[in-house]
XYZ file of C-alpha atoms in Angstrom:
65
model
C 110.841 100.853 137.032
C 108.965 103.971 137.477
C 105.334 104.333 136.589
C 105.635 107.018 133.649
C 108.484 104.998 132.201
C 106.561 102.089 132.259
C 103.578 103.645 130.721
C 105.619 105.107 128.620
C 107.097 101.764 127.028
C 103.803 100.107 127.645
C 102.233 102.420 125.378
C 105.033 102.559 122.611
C 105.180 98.914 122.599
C 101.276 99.426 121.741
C 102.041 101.551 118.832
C 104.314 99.291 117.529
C 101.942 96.282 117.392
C 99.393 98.454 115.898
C 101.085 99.484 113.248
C 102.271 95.518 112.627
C 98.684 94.906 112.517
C 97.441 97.254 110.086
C 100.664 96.347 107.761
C 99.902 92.522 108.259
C 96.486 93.495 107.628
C 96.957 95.724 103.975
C 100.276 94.286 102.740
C 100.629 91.097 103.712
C 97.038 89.234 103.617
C 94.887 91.817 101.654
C 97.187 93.669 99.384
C 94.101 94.277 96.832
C 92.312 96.032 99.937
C 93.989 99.462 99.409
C 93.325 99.125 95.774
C 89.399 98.271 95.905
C 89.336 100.935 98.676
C 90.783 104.037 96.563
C 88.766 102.833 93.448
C 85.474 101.907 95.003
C 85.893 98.050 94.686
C 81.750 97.050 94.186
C 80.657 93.824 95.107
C 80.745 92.409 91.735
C 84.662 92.804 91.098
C 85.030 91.558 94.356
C 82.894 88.152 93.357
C 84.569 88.469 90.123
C 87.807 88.196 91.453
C 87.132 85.146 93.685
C 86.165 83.889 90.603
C 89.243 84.089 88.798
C 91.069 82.989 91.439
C 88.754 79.880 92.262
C 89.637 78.813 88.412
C 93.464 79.785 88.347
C 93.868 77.226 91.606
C 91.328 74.757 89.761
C 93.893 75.265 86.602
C 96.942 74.754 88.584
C 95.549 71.871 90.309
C 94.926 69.833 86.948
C 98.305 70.464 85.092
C 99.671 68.804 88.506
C 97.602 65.646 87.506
């Protein structure tokens, strides 16, 4: 293979995994991120929401008992 083509696919395949990353990152494992980012997000409704999810799982874990 030539040497532009291959930097060529080398650098679209790149891209590609990039732009997996940053989807994986925001939509998949984070999907509050984009949210606290346009509004601000402070440190306390960050802790606040830990919070609330700390107690939902706590909830969910006694009506299985």
């Amino acid at each position: 293979m030539p040497e532009v083509l291959k930097k060529k696919v080398l650098n679209d395949v790149a891209m590609i995994k990039l732009s997996i990353d940053m989807a994986d990152l925001f939509v998949v494992k984070y999907p509050s991120a984009i949210g606290d980012l346009l509004s601000g997000g402070g440190v306390d409704e960050v802790a606040e929401n830990k919070k609330e999810k700390k107690k939902t799982k706590e909830d969910n874990q006694n009506d299985k008992e």
